[in-house]
PDB file of C-alpha atoms in Angstrom:
ATOM      1  CA  UNK P   1      34.715  37.341   4.936  1.00  0.00           C
ATOM      2  CA  UNK P   2      37.149  34.461   4.350  1.00  0.00           C
ATOM      3  CA  UNK P   3      36.499  31.284   6.295  1.00  0.00           C
ATOM      4  CA  UNK P   4      39.690  29.519   7.351  1.00  0.00           C
ATOM      5  CA  UNK P   5      39.402  25.779   6.917  1.00  0.00           C
ATOM      6  CA  UNK P   6      40.244  23.616   9.889  1.00  0.00           C
ATOM      7  CA  UNK P   7      41.895  20.295   9.078  1.00  0.00           C
ATOM      8  CA  UNK P   8      40.323  17.209  10.491  1.00  0.00           C
ATOM      9  CA  UNK P   9      40.060  13.536   9.747  1.00  0.00           C
ATOM     10  CA  UNK P  10      37.295  12.790   7.239  1.00  0.00           C
ATOM     11  CA  UNK P  11      35.580   9.443   6.823  1.00  0.00           C
ATOM     12  CA  UNK P  12      34.950   9.995   3.094  1.00  0.00           C
ATOM     13  CA  UNK P  13      36.457  12.122   0.359  1.00  0.00           C
ATOM     14  CA  UNK P  14      33.040  13.721  -0.120  1.00  0.00           C
ATOM     15  CA  UNK P  15      32.914  14.899   3.529  1.00  0.00           C
ATOM     16  CA  UNK P  16      34.456  18.391   3.358  1.00  0.00           C
ATOM     17  CA  UNK P  17      35.835  20.283   6.323  1.00  0.00           C
ATOM     18  CA  UNK P  18      33.127  22.868   7.003  1.00  0.00           C
ATOM     19  CA  UNK P  19      33.199  23.170  10.794  1.00  0.00           C
ATOM     20  CA  UNK P  20      34.310  26.818  10.686  1.00  0.00           C
ATOM     21  CA  UNK P  21      31.748  27.620   7.993  1.00  0.00           C
ATOM     22  CA  UNK P  22      28.906  26.194  10.077  1.00  0.00           C
ATOM     23  CA  UNK P  23      30.145  28.093  13.131  1.00  0.00           C
ATOM     24  CA  UNK P  24      30.060  31.306  11.119  1.00  0.00           C
ATOM     25  CA  UNK P  25      26.634  30.454   9.659  1.00  0.00           C
ATOM     26  CA  UNK P  26      25.176  30.281  13.158  1.00  0.00           C
ATOM     27  CA  UNK P  27      26.289  33.854  13.838  1.00  0.00           C
ATOM     28  CA  UNK P  28      24.636  35.356  10.766  1.00  0.00           C
ATOM     29  CA  UNK P  29      21.188  36.897  10.591  1.00  0.00           C
ATOM     30  CA  UNK P  30      18.835  36.265   7.696  1.00  0.00           C
ATOM     31  CA  UNK P  31      20.132  37.982   4.594  1.00  0.00           C
ATOM     32  CA  UNK P  32      22.175  37.611   1.414  1.00  0.00           C
ATOM     33  CA  UNK P  33      25.439  36.688   3.175  1.00  0.00           C
ATOM     34  CA  UNK P  34      23.784  33.904   5.169  1.00  0.00           C
ATOM     35  CA  UNK P  35      21.936  32.617   2.090  1.00  0.00           C
ATOM     36  CA  UNK P  36      25.146  32.504   0.075  1.00  0.00           C
ATOM     37  CA  UNK P  37      27.025  30.611   2.803  1.00  0.00           C
ATOM     38  CA  UNK P  38      24.130  28.200   3.237  1.00  0.00           C
ATOM     39  CA  UNK P  39      24.077  27.463  -0.502  1.00  0.00           C
ATOM     40  CA  UNK P  40      27.830  26.946  -0.464  1.00  0.00           C
ATOM     41  CA  UNK P  41      27.555  24.413   2.351  1.00  0.00           C
ATOM     42  CA  UNK P  42      24.816  22.516   0.550  1.00  0.00           C
ATOM     43  CA  UNK P  43      26.912  22.428  -2.638  1.00  0.00           C
ATOM     44  CA  UNK P  44      29.974  21.130  -0.772  1.00  0.00           C
ATOM     45  CA  UNK P  45      28.034  18.296   0.863  1.00  0.00           C
ATOM     46  CA  UNK P  46      25.920  17.403  -2.166  1.00  0.00           C
ATOM     47  CA  UNK P  47      28.357  14.692  -3.409  1.00  0.00           C
ATOM     48  CA  UNK P  48      27.899  12.867  -0.105  1.00  0.00           C
ATOM     49  CA  UNK P  49      24.114  13.091  -0.410  1.00  0.00           C
ATOM     50  CA  UNK P  50      24.300  11.635  -3.924  1.00  0.00           C
ATOM     51  CA  UNK P  51      26.552   8.824  -2.685  1.00  0.00           C
ATOM     52  CA  UNK P  52      24.001   7.927  -0.014  1.00  0.00           C
ATOM     53  CA  UNK P  53      21.214   7.972  -2.606  1.00  0.00           C
ATOM     54  CA  UNK P  54      23.271   5.702  -4.877  1.00  0.00           C
ATOM     55  CA  UNK P  55      23.174   2.962  -2.243  1.00  0.00           C
ATOM     56  CA  UNK P  56      19.449   2.601  -2.945  1.00  0.00           C
ATOM     57  CA  UNK P  57      19.704   2.206  -6.724  1.00  0.00           C
ATOM     58  CA  UNK P  58      18.039  -0.825  -8.338  1.00  0.00           C
ATOM     59  CA  UNK P  59      15.319  -0.954  -5.703  1.00  0.00           C
ATOM     60  CA  UNK P  60      12.465   0.201  -7.889  1.00  0.00           C
ATOM     61  CA  UNK P  61      13.011   3.952  -7.625  1.00  0.00           C
ATOM     62  CA  UNK P  62      14.356   6.291 -10.293  1.00  0.00           C
ATOM     63  CA  UNK P  63      17.932   7.267  -9.382  1.00  0.00           C
ATOM     64  CA  UNK P  64      17.391  10.929 -10.279  1.00  0.00           C
ATOM     65  CA  UNK P  65      14.401  11.010  -7.931  1.00  0.00           C
ATOM     66  CA  UNK P  66      16.579   9.566  -5.183  1.00  0.00           C
ATOM     67  CA  UNK P  67      19.177  12.268  -5.811  1.00  0.00           C
ATOM     68  CA  UNK P  68      16.463  14.905  -5.411  1.00  0.00           C
ATOM     69  CA  UNK P  69      15.171  13.354  -2.190  1.00  0.00           C
ATOM     70  CA  UNK P  70      18.712  13.123  -0.799  1.00  0.00           C
ATOM     71  CA  UNK P  71      19.322  16.766  -1.694  1.00  0.00           C
ATOM     72  CA  UNK P  72      16.171  17.796   0.181  1.00  0.00           C
ATOM     73  CA  UNK P  73      17.364  15.797   3.178  1.00  0.00           C
ATOM     74  CA  UNK P  74      20.715  17.573   2.967  1.00  0.00           C
ATOM     75  CA  UNK P  75      19.047  20.992   2.971  1.00  0.00           C
ATOM     76  CA  UNK P  76      17.084  20.006   6.076  1.00  0.00           C
ATOM     77  CA  UNK P  77      20.269  18.849   7.750  1.00  0.00           C
ATOM     78  CA  UNK P  78      22.082  22.118   6.960  1.00  0.00           C
ATOM     79  CA  UNK P  79      19.176  24.198   8.249  1.00  0.00           C
ATOM     80  CA  UNK P  80      18.747  22.225  11.468  1.00  0.00           C
ATOM     81  CA  UNK P  81      22.360  21.441  12.328  1.00  0.00           C
ATOM     82  CA  UNK P  82      23.867  22.822  15.506  1.00  0.00           C
ATOM     83  CA  UNK P  83      27.584  22.530  16.266  1.00  0.00           C
ATOM     84  CA  UNK P  84      26.753  21.145  19.720  1.00  0.00           C
ATOM     85  CA  UNK P  85      25.338  18.043  18.017  1.00  0.00           C
ATOM     86  CA  UNK P  86      28.841  16.972  16.972  1.00  0.00           C
ATOM     87  CA  UNK P  87      30.279  16.573  13.460  1.00  0.00           C
ATOM     88  CA  UNK P  88      27.912  17.590  10.676  1.00  0.00           C
ATOM     89  CA  UNK P  89      28.413  14.311   8.835  1.00  0.00           C
ATOM     90  CA  UNK P  90      27.199  12.317  11.853  1.00  0.00           C
ATOM     91  CA  UNK P  91      24.025  14.400  11.871  1.00  0.00           C
ATOM     92  CA  UNK P  92      23.494  14.645   8.119  1.00  0.00           C
ATOM     93  CA  UNK P  93      23.826  10.958   7.217  1.00  0.00           C
ATOM     94  CA  UNK P  94      20.835   9.704   9.264  1.00  0.00           C
ATOM     95  CA  UNK P  95      18.819  12.770   8.224  1.00  0.00           C
ATOM     96  CA  UNK P  96      19.385  12.126   4.514  1.00  0.00           C
ATOM     97  CA  UNK P  97      18.953   8.373   4.844  1.00  0.00           C
ATOM     98  CA  UNK P  98      15.709   8.912   6.731  1.00  0.00           C
ATOM     99  CA  UNK P  99      14.365  11.075   3.900  1.00  0.00           C
ATOM    100  CA  UNK P 100      15.245   8.394   1.337  1.00  0.00           C
ATOM    101  CA  UNK P 101      13.582   5.639   3.365  1.00  0.00           C
ATOM    102  CA  UNK P 102      10.528   7.823   3.873  1.00  0.00           C
ATOM    103  CA  UNK P 103      10.378   8.310   0.113  1.00  0.00           C
ATOM    104  CA  UNK P 104      10.283   4.552  -0.411  1.00  0.00           C
ATOM    105  CA  UNK P 105       7.684   4.083   2.308  1.00  0.00           C
ATOM    106  CA  UNK P 106       5.332   6.905   1.345  1.00  0.00           C
ATOM    107  CA  UNK P 107       5.731   7.247  -2.413  1.00  0.00           C
ATOM    108  CA  UNK P 108       6.708   3.927  -3.927  1.00  0.00           C
ATOM    109  CA  UNK P 109       4.704   1.237  -2.162  1.00  0.00           C
ATOM    110  CA  UNK P 110       1.642   0.522  -4.307  1.00  0.00           C
ATOM    111  CA  UNK P 111      -0.010  -1.378  -1.477  1.00  0.00           C
ATOM    112  CA  UNK P 112       0.144  -0.232   2.113  1.00  0.00           C
ATOM    113  CA  UNK P 113       2.537  -2.477   4.023  1.00  0.00           C
ATOM    114  CA  UNK P 114       3.252  -2.203   7.761  1.00  0.00           C
ATOM    115  CA  UNK P 115       6.748  -1.010   8.646  1.00  0.00           C
ATOM    116  CA  UNK P 116       7.576  -4.359  10.296  1.00  0.00           C
ATOM    117  CA  UNK P 117       6.853  -6.167   7.015  1.00  0.00           C
ATOM    118  CA  UNK P 118       8.864  -3.594   5.065  1.00  0.00           C
ATOM    119  CA  UNK P 119      11.839  -4.350   7.307  1.00  0.00           C
ATOM    120  CA  UNK P 120      11.365  -8.074   6.734  1.00  0.00           C
ATOM    121  CA  UNK P 121      11.230  -7.408   3.000  1.00  0.00           C
ATOM    122  CA  UNK P 122      14.555  -5.572   3.096  1.00  0.00           C
ATOM    123  CA  UNK P 123      16.255  -8.335   5.103  1.00  0.00           C
ATOM    124  CA  UNK P 124      14.923 -11.033   2.787  1.00  0.00           C
ATOM    125  CA  UNK P 125      15.876  -9.057  -0.334  1.00  0.00           C
ATOM    126  CA  UNK P 126      19.466  -8.585   0.850  1.00  0.00           C
ATOM    127  CA  UNK P 127      19.777 -12.209   1.982  1.00  0.00           C
ATOM    128  CA  UNK P 128      18.439 -13.547  -1.303  1.00  0.00           C
ATOM    129  CA  UNK P 129      20.894 -11.411  -3.259  1.00  0.00           C
ATOM    130  CA  UNK P 130      23.824 -12.567  -1.115  1.00  0.00           C
ATOM    131  CA  UNK P 131      22.870 -16.238  -1.356  1.00  0.00           C
ATOM    132  CA  UNK P 132      22.413 -16.031  -5.120  1.00  0.00           C
ATOM    133  CA  UNK P 133      26.016 -14.819  -5.465  1.00  0.00           C
ATOM    134  CA  UNK P 134      27.218 -17.924  -3.620  1.00  0.00           C
ATOM    135  CA  UNK P 135      25.059 -20.586  -5.253  1.00  0.00           C
ATOM    136  CA  UNK P 136      23.015 -20.923  -8.440  1.00  0.00           C
ATOM    137  CA  UNK P 137      19.229 -20.865  -8.334  1.00  0.00           C
ATOM    138  CA  UNK P 138      16.685 -19.397  -5.971  1.00  0.00           C
ATOM    139  CA  UNK P 139      17.411 -19.918  -2.243  1.00  0.00           C
ATOM    140  CA  UNK P 140      14.824 -21.829  -0.255  1.00  0.00           C
ATOM    141  CA  UNK P 141      12.775 -20.361   2.567  1.00  0.00           C
ATOM    142  CA  UNK P 142      14.795 -22.449   5.038  1.00  0.00           C
ATOM    143  CA  UNK P 143      18.078 -21.079   3.640  1.00  0.00           C
ATOM    144  CA  UNK P 144      16.798 -17.507   3.807  1.00  0.00           C
ATOM    145  CA  UNK P 145      15.633 -18.040   7.386  1.00  0.00           C
ATOM    146  CA  UNK P 146      19.020 -19.418   8.405  1.00  0.00           C
ATOM    147  CA  UNK P 147      20.853 -16.562   6.693  1.00  0.00           C
ATOM    148  CA  UNK P 148      18.721 -13.792   8.194  1.00  0.00           C
ATOM    149  CA  UNK P 149      17.972 -15.323  11.592  1.00  0.00           C
ATOM    150  CA  UNK P 150      14.247 -14.908  10.890  1.00  0.00           C
ATOM    151  CA  UNK P 151      11.458 -17.421  11.343  1.00  0.00           C
ATOM    152  CA  UNK P 152      10.245 -19.097   8.150  1.00  0.00           C
ATOM    153  CA  UNK P 153       6.840 -17.390   8.478  1.00  0.00           C
ATOM    154  CA  UNK P 154       8.636 -14.040   8.631  1.00  0.00           C
ATOM    155  CA  UNK P 155      10.591 -14.924   5.509  1.00  0.00           C
ATOM    156  CA  UNK P 156       7.319 -15.725   3.730  1.00  0.00           C
ATOM    157  CA  UNK P 157       5.932 -12.339   4.788  1.00  0.00           C
ATOM    158  CA  UNK P 158       9.062 -10.669   3.447  1.00  0.00           C
ATOM    159  CA  UNK P 159       8.846 -12.520   0.127  1.00  0.00           C
ATOM    160  CA  UNK P 160       5.190 -11.587  -0.219  1.00  0.00           C
ATOM    161  CA  UNK P 161       6.032  -7.941   0.485  1.00  0.00           C
ATOM    162  CA  UNK P 162       8.550  -8.034  -2.358  1.00  0.00           C
ATOM    163  CA  UNK P 163       5.601  -8.506  -4.692  1.00  0.00           C
ATOM    164  CA  UNK P 164       3.616  -5.560  -3.315  1.00  0.00           C
ATOM    165  CA  UNK P 165       6.249  -2.905  -3.956  1.00  0.00           C
ATOM    166  CA  UNK P 166       4.985  -2.393  -7.490  1.00  0.00           C
ATOM    167  CA  UNK P 167       1.515  -3.263  -8.729  1.00  0.00           C
ATOM    168  CA  UNK P 168       0.969  -4.867 -12.114  1.00  0.00           C
ATOM    169  CA  UNK P 169      -1.642  -3.454 -14.469  1.00  0.00           C
ATOM    170  CA  UNK P 170      -4.600  -5.709 -15.240  1.00  0.00           C
ATOM    171  CA  UNK P 171      -3.871  -4.942 -18.889  1.00  0.00           C
ATOM    172  CA  UNK P 172      -0.353  -6.358 -18.565  1.00  0.00           C
ATOM    173  CA  UNK P 173       0.294  -9.169 -21.014  1.00  0.00           C
ATOM    174  CA  UNK P 174       1.046 -12.630 -19.686  1.00  0.00           C
ATOM    175  CA  UNK P 175       2.893 -15.089 -21.897  1.00  0.00           C
ATOM    176  CA  UNK P 176       3.788 -18.701 -21.526  1.00  0.00           C
ATOM    177  CA  UNK P 177       7.141 -20.308 -22.131  1.00  0.00           C
ATOM    178  CA  UNK P 178       8.248 -19.795 -25.722  1.00  0.00           C
ATOM    179  CA  UNK P 179       5.504 -17.309 -26.513  1.00  0.00           C
ATOM    180  CA  UNK P 180       6.356 -14.204 -28.490  1.00  0.00           C
ATOM    181  CA  UNK P 181       5.375 -10.631 -27.690  1.00  0.00           C
ATOM    182  CA  UNK P 182       1.756 -10.021 -28.553  1.00  0.00           C
ATOM    183  CA  UNK P 183       0.801 -13.693 -28.211  1.00  0.00           C
ATOM    184  CA  UNK P 184      -0.163 -13.486 -24.547  1.00  0.00           C
ATOM    185  CA  UNK P 185      -3.435 -12.551 -22.895  1.00  0.00           C
ATOM    186  CA  UNK P 186      -4.219  -9.718 -20.513  1.00  0.00           C
ATOM    187  CA  UNK P 187      -3.703 -10.463 -16.839  1.00  0.00           C
ATOM    188  CA  UNK P 188      -7.368  -9.610 -16.173  1.00  0.00           C
ATOM    189  CA  UNK P 189      -8.399 -12.510 -18.450  1.00  0.00           C
ATOM    190  CA  UNK P 190      -6.666 -14.969 -16.130  1.00  0.00           C
ATOM    191  CA  UNK P 191      -8.406 -13.737 -12.996  1.00  0.00           C
ATOM    192  CA  UNK P 192     -11.644 -15.025 -11.557  1.00  0.00           C
ATOM    193  CA  UNK P 193     -15.011 -13.486 -12.382  1.00  0.00           C
ATOM    194  CA  UNK P 194     -17.591 -12.094  -9.994  1.00  0.00           C
ATOM    195  CA  UNK P 195     -19.771 -14.847  -8.542  1.00  0.00           C
ATOM    196  CA  UNK P 196     -23.353 -14.251  -9.646  1.00  0.00           C
ATOM    197  CA  UNK P 197     -24.585 -15.679  -6.358  1.00  0.00           C
ATOM    198  CA  UNK P 198     -23.333 -12.553  -4.585  1.00  0.00           C
ATOM    199  CA  UNK P 199     -26.172 -10.546  -6.089  1.00  0.00           C
ATOM    200  CA  UNK P 200     -28.688 -13.006  -4.701  1.00  0.00           C
ATOM    201  CA  UNK P 201     -27.196 -12.739  -1.227  1.00  0.00           C
ATOM    202  CA  UNK P 202     -27.298  -8.935  -1.396  1.00  0.00           C
ATOM    203  CA  UNK P 203     -30.923  -8.961  -2.574  1.00  0.00           C
ATOM    204  CA  UNK P 204     -31.953 -11.290   0.228  1.00  0.00           C
ATOM    205  CA  UNK P 205     -30.317  -9.107   2.844  1.00  0.00           C
ATOM    206  CA  UNK P 206     -32.023  -6.040   1.377  1.00  0.00           C
ATOM    207  CA  UNK P 207     -35.544  -7.493   1.676  1.00  0.00           C
ATOM    208  CA  UNK P 208     -35.147  -9.096   5.106  1.00  0.00           C
ATOM    209  CA  UNK P 209     -36.585  -6.130   7.092  1.00  0.00           C
ATOM    210  CA  UNK P 210     -39.641  -5.941   4.833  1.00  0.00           C
ATOM    211  CA  UNK P 211     -40.205  -9.700   5.055  1.00  0.00           C
ATOM    212  CA  UNK P 212     -40.066  -9.629   8.851  1.00  0.00           C
ATOM    213  CA  UNK P 213     -42.766  -6.915   8.882  1.00  0.00           C
ATOM    214  CA  UNK P 214     -45.261  -8.875   6.745  1.00  0.00           C
ATOM    215  CA  UNK P 215     -48.563 -10.100   8.192  1.00  0.00           C
ATOM    216  CA  UNK P 216     -48.562 -13.806   8.951  1.00  0.00           C
ATOM    217  CA  UNK P 217     -50.707 -14.840   5.958  1.00  0.00           C
ATOM    218  CA  UNK P 218     -48.649 -12.933   3.353  1.00  0.00           C
ATOM    219  CA  UNK P 219     -45.445 -14.229   4.911  1.00  0.00           C
ATOM    220  CA  UNK P 220     -46.738 -17.810   4.752  1.00  0.00           C
ATOM    221  CA  UNK P 221     -47.836 -17.439   1.121  1.00  0.00           C
ATOM    222  CA  UNK P 222     -44.424 -16.154   0.025  1.00  0.00           C
ATOM    223  CA  UNK P 223     -42.686 -18.924   1.933  1.00  0.00           C
ATOM    224  CA  UNK P 224     -44.853 -21.600   0.295  1.00  0.00           C
ATOM    225  CA  UNK P 225     -44.388 -20.095  -3.159  1.00  0.00           C
ATOM    226  CA  UNK P 226     -40.691 -19.235  -3.219  1.00  0.00           C
ATOM    227  CA  UNK P 227     -39.135 -21.580  -0.641  1.00  0.00           C
ATOM    228  CA  UNK P 228     -41.377 -24.639  -0.897  1.00  0.00           C
ATOM    229  CA  UNK P 229     -41.863 -24.081  -4.642  1.00  0.00           C
ATOM    230  CA  UNK P 230     -45.616 -24.693  -4.480  1.00  0.00           C
ATOM    231  CA  UNK P 231     -47.944 -23.576  -7.263  1.00  0.00           C
ATOM    232  CA  UNK P 232     -50.602 -20.936  -6.728  1.00  0.00           C
ATOM    233  CA  UNK P 233     -53.280 -23.618  -6.983  1.00  0.00           C
ATOM    234  CA  UNK P 234     -51.618 -25.709  -4.257  1.00  0.00           C
ATOM    235  CA  UNK P 235     -51.389 -22.657  -2.005  1.00  0.00           C
ATOM    236  CA  UNK P 236     -55.035 -21.779  -2.684  1.00  0.00           C
ATOM    237  CA  UNK P 237     -56.193 -25.280  -1.817  1.00  0.00           C
ATOM    238  CA  UNK P 238     -54.165 -25.345   1.410  1.00  0.00           C
ATOM    239  CA  UNK P 239     -55.396 -21.942   2.586  1.00  0.00           C
ATOM    240  CA  UNK P 240     -58.977 -22.318   1.334  1.00  0.00           C
ATOM    241  CA  UNK P 241     -58.922 -19.278  -0.954  1.00  0.00           C
ATOM    242  CA  UNK P 242     -59.053 -18.813  -4.728  1.00  0.00           C
ATOM    243  CA  UNK P 243     -56.058 -19.028  -6.987  1.00  0.00           C
ATOM    244  CA  UNK P 244     -56.757 -15.485  -8.235  1.00  0.00           C
ATOM    245  CA  UNK P 245     -56.685 -14.207  -4.657  1.00  0.00           C
ATOM    246  CA  UNK P 246     -53.332 -15.916  -4.090  1.00  0.00           C
ATOM    247  CA  UNK P 247     -52.005 -14.324  -7.294  1.00  0.00           C
ATOM    248  CA  UNK P 248     -53.120 -10.838  -6.209  1.00  0.00           C
ATOM    249  CA  UNK P 249     -51.626 -11.273  -2.713  1.00  0.00           C
ATOM    250  CA  UNK P 250     -48.260 -12.398  -4.125  1.00  0.00           C
ATOM    251  CA  UNK P 251     -48.112  -9.513  -6.609  1.00  0.00           C
ATOM    252  CA  UNK P 252     -49.163  -6.918  -4.008  1.00  0.00           C
ATOM    253  CA  UNK P 253     -46.778  -8.215  -1.348  1.00  0.00           C
ATOM    254  CA  UNK P 254     -43.800  -8.409  -3.710  1.00  0.00           C
ATOM    255  CA  UNK P 255     -44.463  -4.856  -4.910  1.00  0.00           C
ATOM    256  CA  UNK P 256     -44.585  -3.616  -1.292  1.00  0.00           C
ATOM    257  CA  UNK P 257     -41.299  -5.348  -0.433  1.00  0.00           C
ATOM    258  CA  UNK P 258     -39.620  -3.932  -3.533  1.00  0.00           C
ATOM    259  CA  UNK P 259     -40.753  -0.392  -2.736  1.00  0.00           C
ATOM    260  CA  UNK P 260     -39.562  -0.657   0.874  1.00  0.00           C
ATOM    261  CA  UNK P 261     -36.161  -2.101  -0.103  1.00  0.00           C
ATOM    262  CA  UNK P 262     -35.604   0.621  -2.709  1.00  0.00           C
ATOM    263  CA  UNK P 263     -36.630   3.330  -0.260  1.00  0.00           C
ATOM    264  CA  UNK P 264     -34.170   2.074   2.379  1.00  0.00           C
ATOM    265  CA  UNK P 265     -31.413   1.894  -0.274  1.00  0.00           C
ATOM    266  CA  UNK P 266     -32.032   5.542  -1.233  1.00  0.00           C
ATOM    267  CA  UNK P 267     -31.922   6.612   2.421  1.00  0.00           C
ATOM    268  CA  UNK P 268     -28.640   4.748   2.956  1.00  0.00           C
ATOM    269  CA  UNK P 269     -27.153   6.347  -0.153  1.00  0.00           C
TER     270      UNK P 269
END
């Protein structure tokens, strides 16, 4: 069946006149004729989808991937469109754009960033680009705030979000001014190391329950030995017992605490 085109004003050259085709599509049942018309409509509107995707080039995403995402958004728009909604273009544009933005939000952010911060990032990115075309150098936070109408703290959040869009490998090479390729060091080498004191804190927390459950004498002996740094002889003299007895009590008590801490760790695991 031949579909007669209906002339209408179009906002872009890539917005074909398909009103009659969509009206006919809505009358067709599932089958080869409907599938063929649906594919034809998608093909006619595909240039518009690609144009919309092109607006997001140079933002960290592969352009071919954006074309694919836009095409999927177009297919959704064709399948869900109803003539009562108005012109297809008015329905398709936000549908396709929404798919592209969702792609950025869900697939390209290496670190989860709240939507509010993503919006700040976009405003700051656009403002920085516009200001750099007017004046040399990097715009200040105050200039960005004035240009966007944001608070300076919001501008800082947006600038920080610009750095979280793509993560940098710890194996990435860092070079100083004038250094040649291969002369730099890995990024991981410039980062801090794990503080050895953390292990001590963890060990102390692990043995706290066992220490609290000790009899008073064993608790006092451990306190004198490990917190007051007294020798076994000094402890023996103060408590009126032999140094050998103090040694046996310390060894036995430490072994009990170790066993209890390990047992609780295994249960937790």
